[in-house]
Tab-separated table of C-alpha atoms in Angstrom:
chain	number	residue	atom	x	y	z
A	1	ALA	CA	-13.654	-14.730	4.495
A	2	GLN	CA	-12.473	-11.808	2.679
A	3	SER	CA	-9.127	-9.997	1.709
A	4	VAL	CA	-8.676	-6.744	0.245
A	5	THR	CA	-5.369	-5.684	-1.611
A	6	GLN	CA	-4.759	-1.974	-2.721
A	7	LEU	CA	-2.091	-2.146	-5.131
A	8	ASP	CA	0.000	0.987	-4.674
A	9	SER	CA	0.952	2.159	-1.210
A	10	GLN	CA	1.490	5.753	-2.638
A	11	VAL	CA	0.324	7.748	-5.530
A	12	PRO	CA	1.997	10.975	-6.286
A	13	VAL	CA	-0.014	13.214	-8.603
A	14	PHE	CA	-0.043	16.883	-9.722
A	15	GLU	CA	-2.650	19.381	-8.951
A	16	GLU	CA	-5.626	19.062	-11.801
A	17	ALA	CA	-4.428	15.710	-12.912
A	18	PRO	CA	-6.624	12.596	-13.074
A	19	VAL	CA	-5.863	9.845	-10.592
A	20	GLU	CA	-6.896	6.286	-9.958
A	21	LEU	CA	-6.257	4.299	-6.860
A	22	ARG	CA	-6.804	0.435	-7.247
A	23	CYS	CA	-8.456	-2.143	-5.176
A	24	ASN	CA	-8.923	-5.682	-5.744
A	25	TYR	CA	-10.810	-7.942	-3.311
A	26	SER	CA	-11.006	-11.777	-2.714
A	27	SER	CA	-14.260	-13.423	-1.383
A	28	SER	CA	-16.155	-16.571	-1.654
A	29	VAL	CA	-19.579	-14.690	-1.297
A	30	SER	CA	-20.981	-11.689	-2.429
A	31	VAL	CA	-20.054	-8.523	-0.909
A	32	TYR	CA	-20.407	-4.850	-0.273
A	33	LEU	CA	-17.645	-2.504	-0.939
A	34	PHE	CA	-16.499	0.630	0.406
A	35	TRP	CA	-14.145	3.583	0.131
A	36	TYR	CA	-13.080	5.729	3.154
A	37	VAL	CA	-10.568	8.505	3.359
A	38	GLN	CA	-8.419	9.503	6.133
A	39	TYR	CA	-7.229	13.403	6.282
A	40	PRO	CA	-4.062	14.118	8.480
A	41	ASN	CA	-4.544	13.506	12.156
A	42	GLN	CA	-8.412	12.705	11.568
A	43	GLY	CA	-10.430	9.683	11.918
A	44	LEU	CA	-11.652	7.734	8.663
A	45	GLN	CA	-14.721	8.864	6.735
A	46	LEU	CA	-17.093	7.181	4.130
A	47	LEU	CA	-16.383	8.559	0.492
A	48	LEU	CA	-18.698	6.102	-1.130
A	49	LYS	CA	-20.069	2.448	-1.194
A	50	TYR	CA	-21.596	0.124	-3.533
A	51	LEU	CA	-24.397	-2.076	-2.551
A	52	SER	CA	-25.852	-3.337	-5.630
A	53	GLY	CA	-27.353	-1.919	-8.996
A	54	SER	CA	-25.532	0.548	-11.326
A	55	THR	CA	-21.592	-0.401	-10.983
A	56	LEU	CA	-20.596	2.804	-11.249
A	57	VAL	CA	-20.889	4.703	-7.840
A	58	LYS	CA	-20.559	8.328	-6.991
A	59	GLY	CA	-19.422	9.988	-3.606
A	60	ILE	CA	-18.567	12.787	-2.284
A	61	ASN	CA	-15.771	15.399	-3.053
A	62	GLY	CA	-16.171	14.337	-6.783
A	63	PHE	CA	-14.858	10.926	-6.381
A	64	GLU	CA	-16.406	7.787	-7.976
A	65	ALA	CA	-15.630	4.025	-8.190
A	66	GLU	CA	-16.612	1.162	-10.504
A	67	PHE	CA	-17.282	-2.244	-9.355
A	68	ASN	CA	-16.130	-4.766	-11.665
A	69	LYS	CA	-17.525	-8.212	-10.584
A	70	SER	CA	-15.279	-10.303	-13.030
A	71	GLN	CA	-12.078	-8.560	-12.204
A	72	THR	CA	-13.059	-8.402	-8.475
A	73	SER	CA	-11.813	-4.795	-8.407
A	74	PHE	CA	-13.415	-1.252	-7.056
A	75	HIS	CA	-11.108	1.083	-8.304
A	76	LEU	CA	-11.584	4.825	-7.106
A	77	ARG	CA	-11.138	7.635	-9.662
A	78	LYS	CA	-11.283	11.429	-9.853
A	79	PRO	CA	-10.952	13.644	-12.936
A	80	SER	CA	-9.029	16.440	-11.516
A	81	VAL	CA	-7.421	16.314	-8.033
A	82	HIS	CA	-7.008	19.293	-5.665
A	83	ILE	CA	-4.299	19.838	-2.912
A	84	SER	CA	-7.210	19.285	-0.377
A	85	ASP	CA	-7.581	15.605	-1.503
A	86	THR	CA	-3.947	14.722	0.010
A	87	ALA	CA	-4.834	12.027	2.345
A	88	GLU	CA	-4.904	8.088	2.738
A	89	TYR	CA	-7.553	6.180	1.211
A	90	PHE	CA	-8.867	2.665	2.176
A	91	CYS	CA	-10.881	0.261	0.582
A	92	ALA	CA	-13.222	-2.267	2.539
A	93	VAL	CA	-15.051	-5.134	1.956
A	94	ILE	CA	-18.050	-7.010	4.001
A	95	GLY	CA	-19.708	-10.126	3.164
A	96	ARG	CA	-23.629	-9.498	2.517
A	97	ALA	CA	-24.078	-12.106	5.752
A	98	GLY	CA	-21.054	-10.855	7.523
A	99	ASN	CA	-20.560	-8.439	10.586
A	100	MET	CA	-17.154	-7.339	9.997
A	101	LEU	CA	-15.437	-4.970	7.599
A	102	THR	CA	-11.948	-5.868	6.339
A	103	PHE	CA	-9.946	-3.123	4.993
A	104	GLY	CA	-6.858	-2.902	2.343
A	105	GLY	CA	-3.474	-1.334	3.497
A	106	GLY	CA	-4.398	1.858	2.398
A	107	THR	CA	-3.011	4.363	-0.366
A	108	ARG	CA	-1.409	7.391	0.186
A	109	LEU	CA	-2.512	10.000	-2.217
A	110	MET	CA	0.029	12.962	-2.391
A	111	VAL	CA	-1.064	15.756	-4.454
A	112	LYS	CA	1.681	18.153	-5.531
A	113	PRO	CA	1.393	22.060	-6.971
B	1	ASP	CA	-23.140	16.713	13.896
B	2	VAL	CA	-22.185	13.179	14.759
B	3	LYS	CA	-19.292	12.440	17.112
B	4	VAL	CA	-17.110	9.887	18.449
B	5	THR	CA	-14.553	10.812	20.825
B	6	GLN	CA	-11.589	9.175	22.116
B	7	SER	CA	-10.280	10.068	25.361
B	8	SER	CA	-6.857	10.563	24.423
B	9	ARG	CA	-4.902	11.698	21.069
B	10	TYR	CA	-1.789	10.629	22.442
B	11	LEU	CA	-0.607	8.141	25.027
B	12	VAL	CA	2.755	6.772	26.358
B	13	LYS	CA	3.022	3.839	28.434
B	14	ARG	CA	5.698	1.382	30.068
B	15	THR	CA	5.785	-1.998	29.180
B	16	GLY	CA	3.601	-4.173	31.836
B	17	GLU	CA	1.433	-1.267	32.606
B	18	LYS	CA	-2.709	-1.481	32.517
B	19	VAL	CA	-3.938	0.846	29.554
B	20	PHE	CA	-7.426	1.713	29.233
B	21	LEU	CA	-8.613	3.527	26.063
B	22	GLU	CA	-12.063	5.133	26.091
B	23	CYS	CA	-14.391	5.720	23.319
B	24	VAL	CA	-17.952	7.704	23.701
B	25	GLN	CA	-20.494	8.023	20.513
B	26	ASP	CA	-23.428	10.463	20.785
B	27	MET	CA	-25.440	8.957	17.996
B	28	ASP	CA	-27.104	6.235	20.109
B	29	HIS	CA	-25.535	3.361	18.026
B	30	GLU	CA	-25.932	-0.038	18.763
B	31	ASN	CA	-22.477	-1.347	17.016
B	32	MET	CA	-19.180	-0.210	18.430
B	33	PHE	CA	-15.587	-1.117	16.893
B	34	TRP	CA	-12.016	-1.118	17.947
B	35	TYR	CA	-9.394	-0.977	15.587
B	36	ARG	CA	-5.675	-1.028	15.206
B	37	GLN	CA	-4.094	0.706	12.373
B	38	ASP	CA	-0.357	0.316	11.085
B	39	PRO	CA	1.364	1.353	8.373
B	40	GLY	CA	0.770	-0.943	5.496
B	41	LEU	CA	-1.558	-3.133	7.059
B	42	GLY	CA	-4.609	-0.642	7.094
B	43	LEU	CA	-7.086	-1.416	9.871
B	44	ARG	CA	-7.486	-4.520	11.650
B	45	LEU	CA	-10.409	-5.290	13.869
B	46	ILE	CA	-9.598	-6.118	17.603
B	47	TYR	CA	-13.169	-6.387	19.071
B	48	PHE	CA	-16.667	-5.181	18.210
B	49	SER	CA	-19.825	-5.073	20.438
B	50	TYR	CA	-23.261	-4.810	19.171
B	51	ASP	CA	-25.194	-4.291	22.242
B	52	VAL	CA	-24.296	-3.243	25.580
B	53	LYS	CA	-22.384	-6.076	27.705
B	54	MET	CA	-21.946	-8.102	24.063
B	55	LYS	CA	-18.630	-8.477	22.514
B	56	GLU	CA	-17.102	-10.315	19.734
B	57	LYS	CA	-13.632	-11.114	19.089
B	58	GLY	CA	-12.235	-9.591	15.638
B	59	ASP	CA	-9.189	-10.598	13.644
B	60	ILE	CA	-6.444	-9.790	16.312
B	61	PRO	CA	-8.163	-9.912	20.094
B	62	GLU	CA	-4.921	-11.361	21.623
B	63	GLY	CA	-3.379	-9.196	24.626
B	64	TYR	CA	-6.608	-7.096	24.249
B	65	SER	CA	-10.027	-7.095	26.301
B	66	VAL	CA	-13.157	-4.628	25.934
B	67	SER	CA	-16.002	-3.580	27.998
B	68	ARG	CA	-19.227	-2.092	27.339
B	69	GLU	CA	-21.335	-1.049	30.503
B	70	LYS	CA	-23.237	1.901	28.701
B	71	LYS	CA	-24.409	1.910	25.317
B	72	GLU	CA	-22.481	5.008	24.296
B	73	ARG	CA	-19.296	3.757	25.588
B	74	PHE	CA	-16.812	1.192	24.722
B	75	SER	CA	-13.648	0.608	26.375
B	76	LEU	CA	-10.325	-1.240	24.893
B	77	ILE	CA	-7.990	-2.605	27.932
B	78	LEU	CA	-4.588	-3.654	27.424
B	79	GLU	CA	-4.010	-5.804	30.588
B	80	SER	CA	-0.050	-5.899	30.327
B	81	ALA	CA	1.056	-3.680	27.714
B	82	SER	CA	3.648	-4.604	25.198
B	83	THR	CA	6.085	-2.813	22.823
B	84	ASN	CA	4.652	-4.615	19.952
B	85	GLN	CA	1.117	-2.777	21.023
B	86	THR	CA	2.469	0.446	19.935
B	87	SER	CA	0.077	1.658	17.400
B	88	MET	CA	-2.834	3.826	16.433
B	89	TYR	CA	-6.001	2.711	17.745
B	90	LEU	CA	-9.466	3.857	16.305
B	91	CYS	CA	-12.792	3.354	17.575
B	92	ALA	CA	-15.986	3.669	15.414
B	93	SER	CA	-19.638	3.043	15.711
B	94	SER	CA	-22.649	2.393	13.301
B	95	GLY	CA	-26.116	1.750	13.681
B	96	ALA	CA	-27.765	-1.697	13.752
B	97	GLY	CA	-30.079	-3.225	10.896
B	98	ALA	CA	-27.781	-3.468	8.179
B	99	THR	CA	-24.026	-4.523	7.695
B	100	TYR	CA	-23.515	-1.849	5.096
B	101	ASN	CA	-24.295	0.823	7.332
B	102	GLU	CA	-21.522	3.642	7.618
B	103	GLN	CA	-18.990	3.362	10.427
B	104	PHE	CA	-18.179	6.671	11.976
B	105	PHE	CA	-14.638	7.100	13.291
B	106	GLY	CA	-13.192	9.001	16.197
B	107	PRO	CA	-9.926	10.750	15.533
B	108	GLY	CA	-7.748	7.717	17.121
B	109	THR	CA	-5.289	7.682	19.866
B	110	ARG	CA	-1.595	7.069	19.388
B	111	LEU	CA	-0.145	4.692	21.770
B	112	THR	CA	3.448	4.402	22.591
B	113	VAL	CA	4.465	1.562	24.723
B	114	LEU	CA	8.255	1.980	25.872
């Protein structure tokens, strides 16, 4: 079984500032890792995923995430945020032989002008 | 444009009522999922289906059942709604072949049980 911890429930940040949303996971097996975003009044959509290979993964809208196996982390970053990035962000994990995604509790990113 | 639609955006029901939440996808996906979303808890899987008439329990199946009679449609049923089932319900679908395939989500149904 896997578990996912998103360390911050809310992250306020000013427009054009950098941001990091933290995600740690626990698993006894190798995993695939994901970040999903939920804009207000919408369903979730995939930002990026880590399957294998390079530990730095680039996604849509200028986001990137780095997989750190020793620290079991998959933090999401953006060098300069926009008002339109205001949303809830979910980290998720699935075992490589598994069939169910496990989600973290979510981080609400609030970008202020 | 890929699409997952859910029958209602908002639903208000009374305790003890039978509730049906419908989900339809137009991507010919094999896998379909029902999640419950609560603040601070993220998404928790209720049930999923990997083929017509096939289903598997997720993390929190108690109080729920599902039906998949056609490939494009996956229904969540609350046999006797209770107030602790007040929540946001999200449906998703994905293609077969790999567990890392992207899941596509519907907009959600916010259910209130009075």
